[in-house]
Coordinates of C-alpha atoms in Angstrom, one line a residue:
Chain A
X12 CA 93.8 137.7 105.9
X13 CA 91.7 138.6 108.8
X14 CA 88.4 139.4 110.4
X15 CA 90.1 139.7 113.8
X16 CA 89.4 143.5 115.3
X17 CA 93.1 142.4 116.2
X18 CA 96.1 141.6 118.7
X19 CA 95.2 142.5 122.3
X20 CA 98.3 142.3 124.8
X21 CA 96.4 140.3 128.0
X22 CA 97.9 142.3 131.2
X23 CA 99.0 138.6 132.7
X24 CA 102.1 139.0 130.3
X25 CA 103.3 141.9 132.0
X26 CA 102.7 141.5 135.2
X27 CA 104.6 143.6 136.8
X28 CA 103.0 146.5 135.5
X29 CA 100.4 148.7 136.5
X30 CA 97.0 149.2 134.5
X31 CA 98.6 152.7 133.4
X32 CA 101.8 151.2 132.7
X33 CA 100.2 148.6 130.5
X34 CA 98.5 151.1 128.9
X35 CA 101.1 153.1 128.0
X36 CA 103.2 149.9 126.7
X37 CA 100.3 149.3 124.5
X38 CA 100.5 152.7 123.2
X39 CA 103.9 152.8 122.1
X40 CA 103.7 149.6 120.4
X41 CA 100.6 150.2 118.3
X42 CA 98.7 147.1 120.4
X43 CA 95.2 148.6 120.6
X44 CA 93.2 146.8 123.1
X45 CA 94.1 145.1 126.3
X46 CA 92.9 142.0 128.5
X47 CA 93.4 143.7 132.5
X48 CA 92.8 141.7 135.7
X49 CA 90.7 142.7 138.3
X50 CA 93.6 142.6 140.9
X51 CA 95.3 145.4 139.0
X52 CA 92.5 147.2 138.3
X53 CA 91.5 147.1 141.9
X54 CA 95.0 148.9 142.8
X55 CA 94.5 151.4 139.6
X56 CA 90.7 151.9 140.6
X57 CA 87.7 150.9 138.5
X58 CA 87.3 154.2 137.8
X59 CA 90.9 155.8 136.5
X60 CA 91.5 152.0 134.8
X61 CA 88.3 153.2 133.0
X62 CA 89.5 156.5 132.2
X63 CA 93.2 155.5 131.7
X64 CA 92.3 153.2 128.5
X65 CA 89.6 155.4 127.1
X66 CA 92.0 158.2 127.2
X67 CA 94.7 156.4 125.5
X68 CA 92.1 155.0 122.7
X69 CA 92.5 151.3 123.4
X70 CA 89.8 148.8 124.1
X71 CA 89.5 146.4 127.1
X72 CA 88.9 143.2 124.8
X73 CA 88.4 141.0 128.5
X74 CA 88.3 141.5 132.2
X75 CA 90.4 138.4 133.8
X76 CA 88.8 136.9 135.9
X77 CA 85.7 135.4 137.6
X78 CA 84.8 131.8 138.8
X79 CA 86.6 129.6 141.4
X80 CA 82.9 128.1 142.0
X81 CA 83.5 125.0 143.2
X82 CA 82.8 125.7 147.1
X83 CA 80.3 123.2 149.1
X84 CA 80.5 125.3 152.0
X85 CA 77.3 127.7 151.2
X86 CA 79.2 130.8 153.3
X87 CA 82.3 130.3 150.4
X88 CA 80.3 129.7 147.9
X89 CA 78.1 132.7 148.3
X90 CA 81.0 134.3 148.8
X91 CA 82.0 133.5 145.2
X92 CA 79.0 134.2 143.9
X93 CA 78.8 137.6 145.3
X94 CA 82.3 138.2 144.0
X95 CA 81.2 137.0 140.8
X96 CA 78.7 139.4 140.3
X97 CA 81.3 142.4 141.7
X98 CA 83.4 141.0 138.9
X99 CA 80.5 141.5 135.9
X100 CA 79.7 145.1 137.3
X101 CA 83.3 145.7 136.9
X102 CA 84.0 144.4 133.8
X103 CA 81.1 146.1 132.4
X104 CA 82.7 149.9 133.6
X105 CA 85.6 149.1 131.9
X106 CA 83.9 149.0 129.1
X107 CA 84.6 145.2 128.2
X108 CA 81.5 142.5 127.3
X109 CA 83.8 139.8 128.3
X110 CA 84.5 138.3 132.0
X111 CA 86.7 135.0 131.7
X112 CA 86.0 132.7 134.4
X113 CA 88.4 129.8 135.4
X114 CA 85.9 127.5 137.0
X115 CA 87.8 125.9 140.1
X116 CA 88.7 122.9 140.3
X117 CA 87.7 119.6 142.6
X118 CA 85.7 120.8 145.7
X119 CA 88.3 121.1 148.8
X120 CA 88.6 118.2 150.3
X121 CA 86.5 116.2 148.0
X122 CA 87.1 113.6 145.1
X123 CA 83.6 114.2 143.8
X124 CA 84.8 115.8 139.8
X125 CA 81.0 115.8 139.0
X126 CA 80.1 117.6 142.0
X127 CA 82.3 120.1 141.3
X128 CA 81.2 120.5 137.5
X129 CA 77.2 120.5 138.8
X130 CA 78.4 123.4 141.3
X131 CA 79.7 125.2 138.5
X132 CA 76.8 124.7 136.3
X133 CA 74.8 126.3 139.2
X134 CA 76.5 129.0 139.8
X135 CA 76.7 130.6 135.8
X136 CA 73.1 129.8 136.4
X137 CA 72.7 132.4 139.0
X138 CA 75.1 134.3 137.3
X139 CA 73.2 134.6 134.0
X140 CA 70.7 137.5 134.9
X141 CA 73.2 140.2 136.4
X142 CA 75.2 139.2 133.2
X143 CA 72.5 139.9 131.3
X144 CA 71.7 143.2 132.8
X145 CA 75.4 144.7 132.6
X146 CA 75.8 143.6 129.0
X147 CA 78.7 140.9 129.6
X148 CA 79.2 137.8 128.2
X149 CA 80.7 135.1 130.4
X150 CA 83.3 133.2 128.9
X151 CA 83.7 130.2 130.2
X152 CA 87.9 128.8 129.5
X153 CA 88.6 125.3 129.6
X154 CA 92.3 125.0 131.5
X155 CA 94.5 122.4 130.6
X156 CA 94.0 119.0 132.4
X157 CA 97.1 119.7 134.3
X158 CA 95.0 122.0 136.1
X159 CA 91.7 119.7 136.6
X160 CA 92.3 118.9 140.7
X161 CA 93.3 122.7 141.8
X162 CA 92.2 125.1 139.3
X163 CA 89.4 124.1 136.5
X164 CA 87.4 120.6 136.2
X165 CA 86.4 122.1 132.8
X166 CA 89.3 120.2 130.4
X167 CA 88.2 120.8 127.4
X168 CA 86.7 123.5 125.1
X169 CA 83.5 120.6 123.6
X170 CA 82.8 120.6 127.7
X171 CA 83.3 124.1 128.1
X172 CA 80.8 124.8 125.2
X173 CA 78.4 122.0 126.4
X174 CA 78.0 123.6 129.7
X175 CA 77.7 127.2 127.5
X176 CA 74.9 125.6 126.0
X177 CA 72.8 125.4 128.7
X178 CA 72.7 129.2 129.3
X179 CA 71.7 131.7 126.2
X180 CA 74.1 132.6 124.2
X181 CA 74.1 136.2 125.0
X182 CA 75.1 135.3 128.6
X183 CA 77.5 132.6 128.2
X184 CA 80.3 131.2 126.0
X185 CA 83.8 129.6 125.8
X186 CA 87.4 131.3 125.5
X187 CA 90.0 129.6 123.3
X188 CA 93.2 129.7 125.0
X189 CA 95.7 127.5 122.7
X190 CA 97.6 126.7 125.7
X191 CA 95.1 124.6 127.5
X192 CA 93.0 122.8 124.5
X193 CA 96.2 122.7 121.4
X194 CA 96.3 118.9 122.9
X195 CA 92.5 118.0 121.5
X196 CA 91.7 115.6 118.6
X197 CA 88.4 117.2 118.8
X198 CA 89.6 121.1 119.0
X199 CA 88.9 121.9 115.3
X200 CA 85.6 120.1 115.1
X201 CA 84.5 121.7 118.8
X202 CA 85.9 125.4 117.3
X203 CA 83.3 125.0 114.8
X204 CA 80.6 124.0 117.1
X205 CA 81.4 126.7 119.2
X206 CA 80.5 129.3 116.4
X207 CA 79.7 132.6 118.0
X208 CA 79.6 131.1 121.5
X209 CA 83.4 132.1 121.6
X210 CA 84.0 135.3 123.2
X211 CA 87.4 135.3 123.2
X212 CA 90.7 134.1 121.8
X213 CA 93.9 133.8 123.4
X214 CA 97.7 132.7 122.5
X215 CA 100.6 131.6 123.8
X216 CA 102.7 128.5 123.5
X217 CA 103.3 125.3 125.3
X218 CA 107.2 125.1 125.4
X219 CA 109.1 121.8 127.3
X220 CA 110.1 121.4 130.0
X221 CA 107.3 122.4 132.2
X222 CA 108.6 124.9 135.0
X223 CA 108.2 123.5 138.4
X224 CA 105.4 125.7 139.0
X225 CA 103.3 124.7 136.2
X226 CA 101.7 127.4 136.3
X227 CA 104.2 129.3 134.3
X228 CA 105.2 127.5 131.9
X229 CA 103.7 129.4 128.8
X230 CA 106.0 130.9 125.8
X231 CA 105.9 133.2 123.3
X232 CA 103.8 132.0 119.9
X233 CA 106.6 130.6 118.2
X234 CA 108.9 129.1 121.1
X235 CA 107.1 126.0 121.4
X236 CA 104.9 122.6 120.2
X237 CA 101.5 124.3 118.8
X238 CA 100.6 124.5 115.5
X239 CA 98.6 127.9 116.0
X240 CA 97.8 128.6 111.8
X241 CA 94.8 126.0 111.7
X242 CA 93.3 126.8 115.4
X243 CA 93.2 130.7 114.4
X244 CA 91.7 129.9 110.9
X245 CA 89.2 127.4 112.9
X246 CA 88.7 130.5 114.9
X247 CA 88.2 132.7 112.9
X248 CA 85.7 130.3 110.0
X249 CA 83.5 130.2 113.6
X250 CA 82.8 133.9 112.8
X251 CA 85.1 134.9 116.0
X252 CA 85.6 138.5 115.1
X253 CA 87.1 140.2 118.3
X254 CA 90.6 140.6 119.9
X255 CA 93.0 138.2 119.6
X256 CA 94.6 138.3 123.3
X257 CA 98.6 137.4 124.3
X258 CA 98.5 135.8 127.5
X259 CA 101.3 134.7 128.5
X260 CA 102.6 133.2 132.6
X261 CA 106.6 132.6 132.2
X262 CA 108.4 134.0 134.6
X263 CA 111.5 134.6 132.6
X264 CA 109.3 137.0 130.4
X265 CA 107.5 138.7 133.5
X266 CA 111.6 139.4 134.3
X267 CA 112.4 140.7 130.9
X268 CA 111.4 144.8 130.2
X269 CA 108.5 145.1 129.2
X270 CA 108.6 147.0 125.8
X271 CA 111.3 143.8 124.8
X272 CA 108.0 141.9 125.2
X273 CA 105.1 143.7 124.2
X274 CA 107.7 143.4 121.0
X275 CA 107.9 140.2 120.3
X276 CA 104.3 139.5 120.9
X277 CA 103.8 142.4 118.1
X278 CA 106.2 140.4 116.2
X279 CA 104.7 136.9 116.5
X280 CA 101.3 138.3 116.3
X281 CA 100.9 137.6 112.5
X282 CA 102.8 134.1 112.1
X283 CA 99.4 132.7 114.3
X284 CA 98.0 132.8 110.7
Chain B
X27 CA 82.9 92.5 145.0
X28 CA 85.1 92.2 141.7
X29 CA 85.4 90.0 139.1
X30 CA 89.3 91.4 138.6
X31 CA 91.9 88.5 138.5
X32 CA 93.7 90.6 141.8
X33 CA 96.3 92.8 142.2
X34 CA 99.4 93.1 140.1
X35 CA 102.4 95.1 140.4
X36 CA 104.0 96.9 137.7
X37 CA 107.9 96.6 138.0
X38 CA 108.0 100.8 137.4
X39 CA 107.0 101.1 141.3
X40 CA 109.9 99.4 142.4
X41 CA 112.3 100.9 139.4
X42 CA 115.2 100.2 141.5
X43 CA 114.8 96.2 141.6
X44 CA 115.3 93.4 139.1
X45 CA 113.0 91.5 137.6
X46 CA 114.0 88.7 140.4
X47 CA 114.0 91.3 142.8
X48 CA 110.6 92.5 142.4
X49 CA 109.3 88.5 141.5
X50 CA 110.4 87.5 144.9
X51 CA 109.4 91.3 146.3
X52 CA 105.7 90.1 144.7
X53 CA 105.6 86.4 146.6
X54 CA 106.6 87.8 150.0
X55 CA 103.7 90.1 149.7
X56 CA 101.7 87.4 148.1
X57 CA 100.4 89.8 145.0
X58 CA 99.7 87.2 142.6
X59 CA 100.9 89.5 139.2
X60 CA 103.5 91.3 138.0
X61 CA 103.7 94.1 135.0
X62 CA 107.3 93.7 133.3
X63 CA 109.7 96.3 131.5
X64 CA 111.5 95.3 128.9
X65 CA 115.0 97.3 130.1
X66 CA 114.6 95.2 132.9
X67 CA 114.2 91.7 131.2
X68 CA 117.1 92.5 128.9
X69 CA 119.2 93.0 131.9
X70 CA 117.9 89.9 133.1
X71 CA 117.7 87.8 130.0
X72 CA 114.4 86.8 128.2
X73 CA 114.1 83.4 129.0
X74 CA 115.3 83.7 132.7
X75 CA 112.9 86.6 133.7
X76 CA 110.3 84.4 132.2
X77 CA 111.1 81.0 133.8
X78 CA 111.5 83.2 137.2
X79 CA 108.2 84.4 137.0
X80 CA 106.8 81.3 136.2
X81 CA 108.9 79.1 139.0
X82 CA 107.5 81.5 141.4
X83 CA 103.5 80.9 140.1
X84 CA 103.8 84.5 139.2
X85 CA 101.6 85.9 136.1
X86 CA 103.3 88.5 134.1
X87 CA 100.2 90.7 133.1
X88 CA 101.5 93.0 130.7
X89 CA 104.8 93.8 129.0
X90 CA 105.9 97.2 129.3
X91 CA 106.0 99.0 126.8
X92 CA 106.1 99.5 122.9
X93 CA 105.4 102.2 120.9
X94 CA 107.2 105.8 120.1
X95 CA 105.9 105.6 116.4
X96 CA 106.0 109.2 115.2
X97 CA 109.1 109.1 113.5
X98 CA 108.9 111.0 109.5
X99 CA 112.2 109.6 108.9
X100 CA 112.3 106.2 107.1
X101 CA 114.7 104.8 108.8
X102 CA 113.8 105.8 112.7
X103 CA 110.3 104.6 111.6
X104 CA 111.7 101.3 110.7
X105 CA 113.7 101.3 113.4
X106 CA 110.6 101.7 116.1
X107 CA 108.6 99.1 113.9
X108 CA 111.5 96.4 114.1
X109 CA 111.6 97.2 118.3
X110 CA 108.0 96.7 118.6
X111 CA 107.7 93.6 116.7
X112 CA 110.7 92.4 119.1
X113 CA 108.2 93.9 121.6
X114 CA 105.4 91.5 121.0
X115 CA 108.4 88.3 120.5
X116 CA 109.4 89.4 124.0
X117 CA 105.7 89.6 125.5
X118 CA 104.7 86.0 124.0
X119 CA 108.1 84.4 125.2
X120 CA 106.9 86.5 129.5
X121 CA 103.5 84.5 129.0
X122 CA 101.6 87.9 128.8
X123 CA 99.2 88.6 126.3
X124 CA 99.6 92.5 126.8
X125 CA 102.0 95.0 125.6
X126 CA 101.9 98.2 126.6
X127 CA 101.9 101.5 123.8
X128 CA 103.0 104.6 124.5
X129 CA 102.8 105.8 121.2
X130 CA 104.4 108.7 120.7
X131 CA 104.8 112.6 120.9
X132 CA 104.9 115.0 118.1
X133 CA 107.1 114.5 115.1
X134 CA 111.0 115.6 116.0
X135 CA 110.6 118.7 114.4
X136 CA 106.8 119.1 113.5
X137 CA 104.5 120.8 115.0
X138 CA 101.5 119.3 112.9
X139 CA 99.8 117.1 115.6
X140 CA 97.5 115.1 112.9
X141 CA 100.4 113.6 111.1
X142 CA 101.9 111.9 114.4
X143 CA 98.2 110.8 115.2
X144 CA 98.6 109.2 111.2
X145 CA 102.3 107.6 111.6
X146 CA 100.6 105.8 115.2
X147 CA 98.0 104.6 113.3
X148 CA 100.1 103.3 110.2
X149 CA 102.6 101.6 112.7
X150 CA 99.9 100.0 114.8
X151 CA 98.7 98.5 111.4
X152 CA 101.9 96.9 110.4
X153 CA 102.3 95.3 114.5
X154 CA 99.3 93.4 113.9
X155 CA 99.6 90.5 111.9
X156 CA 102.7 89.7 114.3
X157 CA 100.6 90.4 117.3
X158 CA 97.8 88.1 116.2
X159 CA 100.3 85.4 115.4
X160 CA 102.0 85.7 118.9
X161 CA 98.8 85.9 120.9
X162 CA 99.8 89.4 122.1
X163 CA 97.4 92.3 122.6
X164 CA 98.8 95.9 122.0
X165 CA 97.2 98.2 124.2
X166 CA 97.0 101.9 123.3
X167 CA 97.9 103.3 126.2
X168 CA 96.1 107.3 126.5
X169 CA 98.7 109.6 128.6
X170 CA 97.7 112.7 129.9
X171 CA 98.2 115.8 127.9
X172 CA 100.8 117.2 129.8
X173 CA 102.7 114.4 127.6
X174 CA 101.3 115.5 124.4
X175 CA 104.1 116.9 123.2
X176 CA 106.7 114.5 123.9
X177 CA 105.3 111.6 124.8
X178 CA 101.8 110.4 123.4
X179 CA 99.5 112.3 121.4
X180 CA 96.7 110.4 122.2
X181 CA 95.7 111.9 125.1
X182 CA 92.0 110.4 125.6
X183 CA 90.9 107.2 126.2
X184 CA 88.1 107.6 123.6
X185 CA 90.5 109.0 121.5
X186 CA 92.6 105.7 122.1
X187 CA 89.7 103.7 121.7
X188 CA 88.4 104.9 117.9
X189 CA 92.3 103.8 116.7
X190 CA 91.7 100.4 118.7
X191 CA 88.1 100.3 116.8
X192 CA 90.4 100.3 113.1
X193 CA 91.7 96.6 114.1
X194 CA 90.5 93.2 115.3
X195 CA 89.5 93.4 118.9
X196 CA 92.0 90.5 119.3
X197 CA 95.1 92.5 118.2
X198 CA 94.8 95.8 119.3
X199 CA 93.0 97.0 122.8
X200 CA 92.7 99.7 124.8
X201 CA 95.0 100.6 128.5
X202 CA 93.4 102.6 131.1
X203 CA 95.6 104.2 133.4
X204 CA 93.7 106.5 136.4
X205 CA 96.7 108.9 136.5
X206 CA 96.2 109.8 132.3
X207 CA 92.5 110.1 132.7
X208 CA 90.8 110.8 135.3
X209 CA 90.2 114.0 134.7
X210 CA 88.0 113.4 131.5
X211 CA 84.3 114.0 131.6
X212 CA 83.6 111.2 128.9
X213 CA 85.7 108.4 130.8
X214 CA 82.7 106.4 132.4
X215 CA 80.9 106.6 128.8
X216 CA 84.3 106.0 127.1
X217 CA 85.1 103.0 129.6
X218 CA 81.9 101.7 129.0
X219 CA 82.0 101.8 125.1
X220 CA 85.6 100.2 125.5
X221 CA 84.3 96.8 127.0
X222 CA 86.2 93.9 126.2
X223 CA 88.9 96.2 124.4
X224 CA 90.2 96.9 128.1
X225 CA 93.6 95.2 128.3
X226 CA 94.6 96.9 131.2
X227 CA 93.6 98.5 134.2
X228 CA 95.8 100.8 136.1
X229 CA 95.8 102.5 138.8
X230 CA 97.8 105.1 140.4
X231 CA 96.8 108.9 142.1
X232 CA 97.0 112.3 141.2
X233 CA 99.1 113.9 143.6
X234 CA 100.0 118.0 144.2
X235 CA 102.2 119.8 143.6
X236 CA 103.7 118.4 140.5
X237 CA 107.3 118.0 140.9
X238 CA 109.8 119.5 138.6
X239 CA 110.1 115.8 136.8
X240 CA 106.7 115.7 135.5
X241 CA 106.8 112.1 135.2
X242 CA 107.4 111.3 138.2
X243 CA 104.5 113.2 140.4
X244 CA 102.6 109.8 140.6
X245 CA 101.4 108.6 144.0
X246 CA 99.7 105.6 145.9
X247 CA 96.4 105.2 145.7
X248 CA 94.6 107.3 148.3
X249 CA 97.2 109.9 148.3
X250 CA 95.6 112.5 146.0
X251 CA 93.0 113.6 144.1
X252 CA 91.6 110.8 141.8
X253 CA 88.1 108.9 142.8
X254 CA 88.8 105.2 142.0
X255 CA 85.6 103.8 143.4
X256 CA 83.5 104.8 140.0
X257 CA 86.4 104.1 137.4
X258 CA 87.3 100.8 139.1
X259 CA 83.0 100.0 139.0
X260 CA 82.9 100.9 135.1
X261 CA 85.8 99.2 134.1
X262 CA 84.6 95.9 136.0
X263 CA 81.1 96.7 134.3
X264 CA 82.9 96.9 130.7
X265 CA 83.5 93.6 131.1
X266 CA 87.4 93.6 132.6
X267 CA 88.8 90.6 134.2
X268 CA 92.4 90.9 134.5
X269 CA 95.2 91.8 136.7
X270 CA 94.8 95.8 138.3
X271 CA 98.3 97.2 138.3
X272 CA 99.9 99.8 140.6
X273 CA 102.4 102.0 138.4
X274 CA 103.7 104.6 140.2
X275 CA 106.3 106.7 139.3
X276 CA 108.0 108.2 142.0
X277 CA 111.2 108.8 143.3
X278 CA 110.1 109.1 146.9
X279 CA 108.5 105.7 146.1
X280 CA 111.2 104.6 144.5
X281 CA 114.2 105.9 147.1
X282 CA 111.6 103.7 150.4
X283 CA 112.3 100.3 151.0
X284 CA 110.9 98.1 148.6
X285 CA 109.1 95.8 150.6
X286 CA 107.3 99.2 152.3
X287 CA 106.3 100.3 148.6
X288 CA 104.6 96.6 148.2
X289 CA 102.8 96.9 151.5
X290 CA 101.7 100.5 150.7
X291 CA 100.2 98.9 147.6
X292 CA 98.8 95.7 148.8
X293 CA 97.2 97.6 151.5
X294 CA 95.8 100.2 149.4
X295 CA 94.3 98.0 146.7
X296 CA 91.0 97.4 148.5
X297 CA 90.7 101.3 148.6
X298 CA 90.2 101.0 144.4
X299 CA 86.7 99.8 144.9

């Protein structure tokens, strides 16, 4: 029913737990790869994170996250770009091709949205060698409008994948995250374009009402308004073939124990189909 | 430096007033236009919100609001169609050409996003030969995605403006509302392709944090993120010369003395430019 290598639990949905901890969850519930963040990893080390999923057989399907690009201050924006590129050497030692970057959104105290989306351009553009040269693909995600003044000016995956296009393909592509583009009249037809430009796939469910933080407000697949079957078989008629990733802010799950969750996302997994 | 017939202010900004509230609100403040909702006119009465409006020189420049098609069920689909053609009786009998759509969320029920898009388009098809014989516009009104769900699934204004391009330009027409899109990298192109199918302009800002009421994280222009200047330039370039209405919804707005909220707006409407 599937050319997907699978479900990946991203570490987001747990996030109380440590890179070891995660791993072990994954472990007991037959998940067999992961999506870590670097701040975790960072309190783990790059190294024993490394060593801790090898160990345990499960493959790092993405490292969460670069980008936040949309400084006009050259000192903050160097700083981003150097941060960037810490982030690609790391994702690359844990053994992942995939760095997701969540762009940033307007430019701090400016209204400019192109200026912030030609300041992102740059910046994959400097990006694209050192990407190149550790074998990573940058995926670039397109976060829900909600999130265009304080997070991502990128709305939508066609934009996503038009500023992918720029850049070769072995650099640069797009992450479908269902919760940010299930909205789109154009989402199918842009899946398609996207082809093997997408890099990685990722679930979870837009459930009402919204949180106060907006931020969390993401469910389990099932508990809300998306119609995931024809997004996944979009996905996967692109020629997507890697990990499908669980990612999932709510803070209601985050309080829940863990191996509760990692179930139901096990459980859920197939009904995406 | 515009061609816009001048300001105009919704009634939502001022929820708290009636319609003779906010008409006299409107002349001490000498804004020249005033966007009507029906809740309030029934309260009212028809003819006596109209002939206020009228005795006070006032131009009513839209009707707010029809629409909430997506209903499966026969007889909740009848039901919106009957409202909205009571809708456009109610918008000829204000003097306004314009009434409002907020067209709808996903199907009670559904999840499959392409059949409320379908029911919108069917319903908008039967309101037309009784908004061509009452001289009334219906304006597709985009809303952000955030409402997608629940409120309007047509989340674009190009997306809003290939269902205006299935009817006569003088029976269905296109809203543009700052707060639902400016955060879309097609909006100058898709203002521009709009042209005379602009019904409405309006204009409110983003503001941050969202509060818990999604709805209601609207501000005055100037007070968040949203650069009017360019949007304000296209749709004036498009060909638009009504009224520019303020809608804010906000209950800090809404709990300030009225005649503060109209000052607030007059003041700020130069800003748009």
């Amino acid at each position: 029913m599937t050319a997907f290598a699978g479900l990946s639990l991203n570490q987001a949905t747990v996030q109380n737990l440590s890179v070891p901890e995660a791993v072990e969850l994954c472990v007991r519930h037959d998940i067999g790869a992961i999506g870590l963040w670097r701040e975790h990893v960072a309190r783990t080390g790059l190294a024993a994170s490394a060593a801790c999923a090898k160990a345990a057989g499960l493959t790092v399907s993405s490292l969460c996250r670069g980008g936040f690009f949309t400084h006009a201050d050259p000192a903050a924006r160097a700083a981003a770009i150097a941060d960037n590129k810490a982030a690609i050497v790391e994702a690359a030692a844990l053994g992942t091709d995939t760095l997701v970057l969540v762009s940033g959104g307007l430019v701090p105290g400016r209204r400019d949205i192109g200026l912030a989306r030609r300041l992102i351009a740059d910046a994959i553009g400097e990006l694209v060698p050192v990407a190149q040269a550790h074998g990573v693909r940058l995926g670039v995600e397109a976060l829900h409008p909600v999130f265009a003044a304080d997070r991502c000016v990128i709305s939508r995956l066609g934009e996503a994948l038009d500023l992918a296009c720029q850049f070769p393909a072995d650099a640069v592509g797009v992450v479908v995250d269902t919760y940010h583009v299930w909205w789109d009249a154009a989402l199918l037809p842009d899946i398609a374009r996207a082809g093997e430009r997408i890099v990685s796939y990722q679930v979870c469910d837009w459930i009402l009402p919204l949180p106060a933080e907006t931020l969390l407000g993401r469910g389990h697949v099932g508990d809300g308004h998306i119609d995931f079957p024809p997004i996944t078989a979009a996905v996967a008629a692109a020629g997507y073939a890697g990990y499908v990733e669980t990612e999932i802010f709510n803070q209601t799950i985050w309080d829940a124990p863990a191996d509760d969750t990692a179930a139901t996302v096990a459980k859920r997994y197939p009904t995406i189909f």
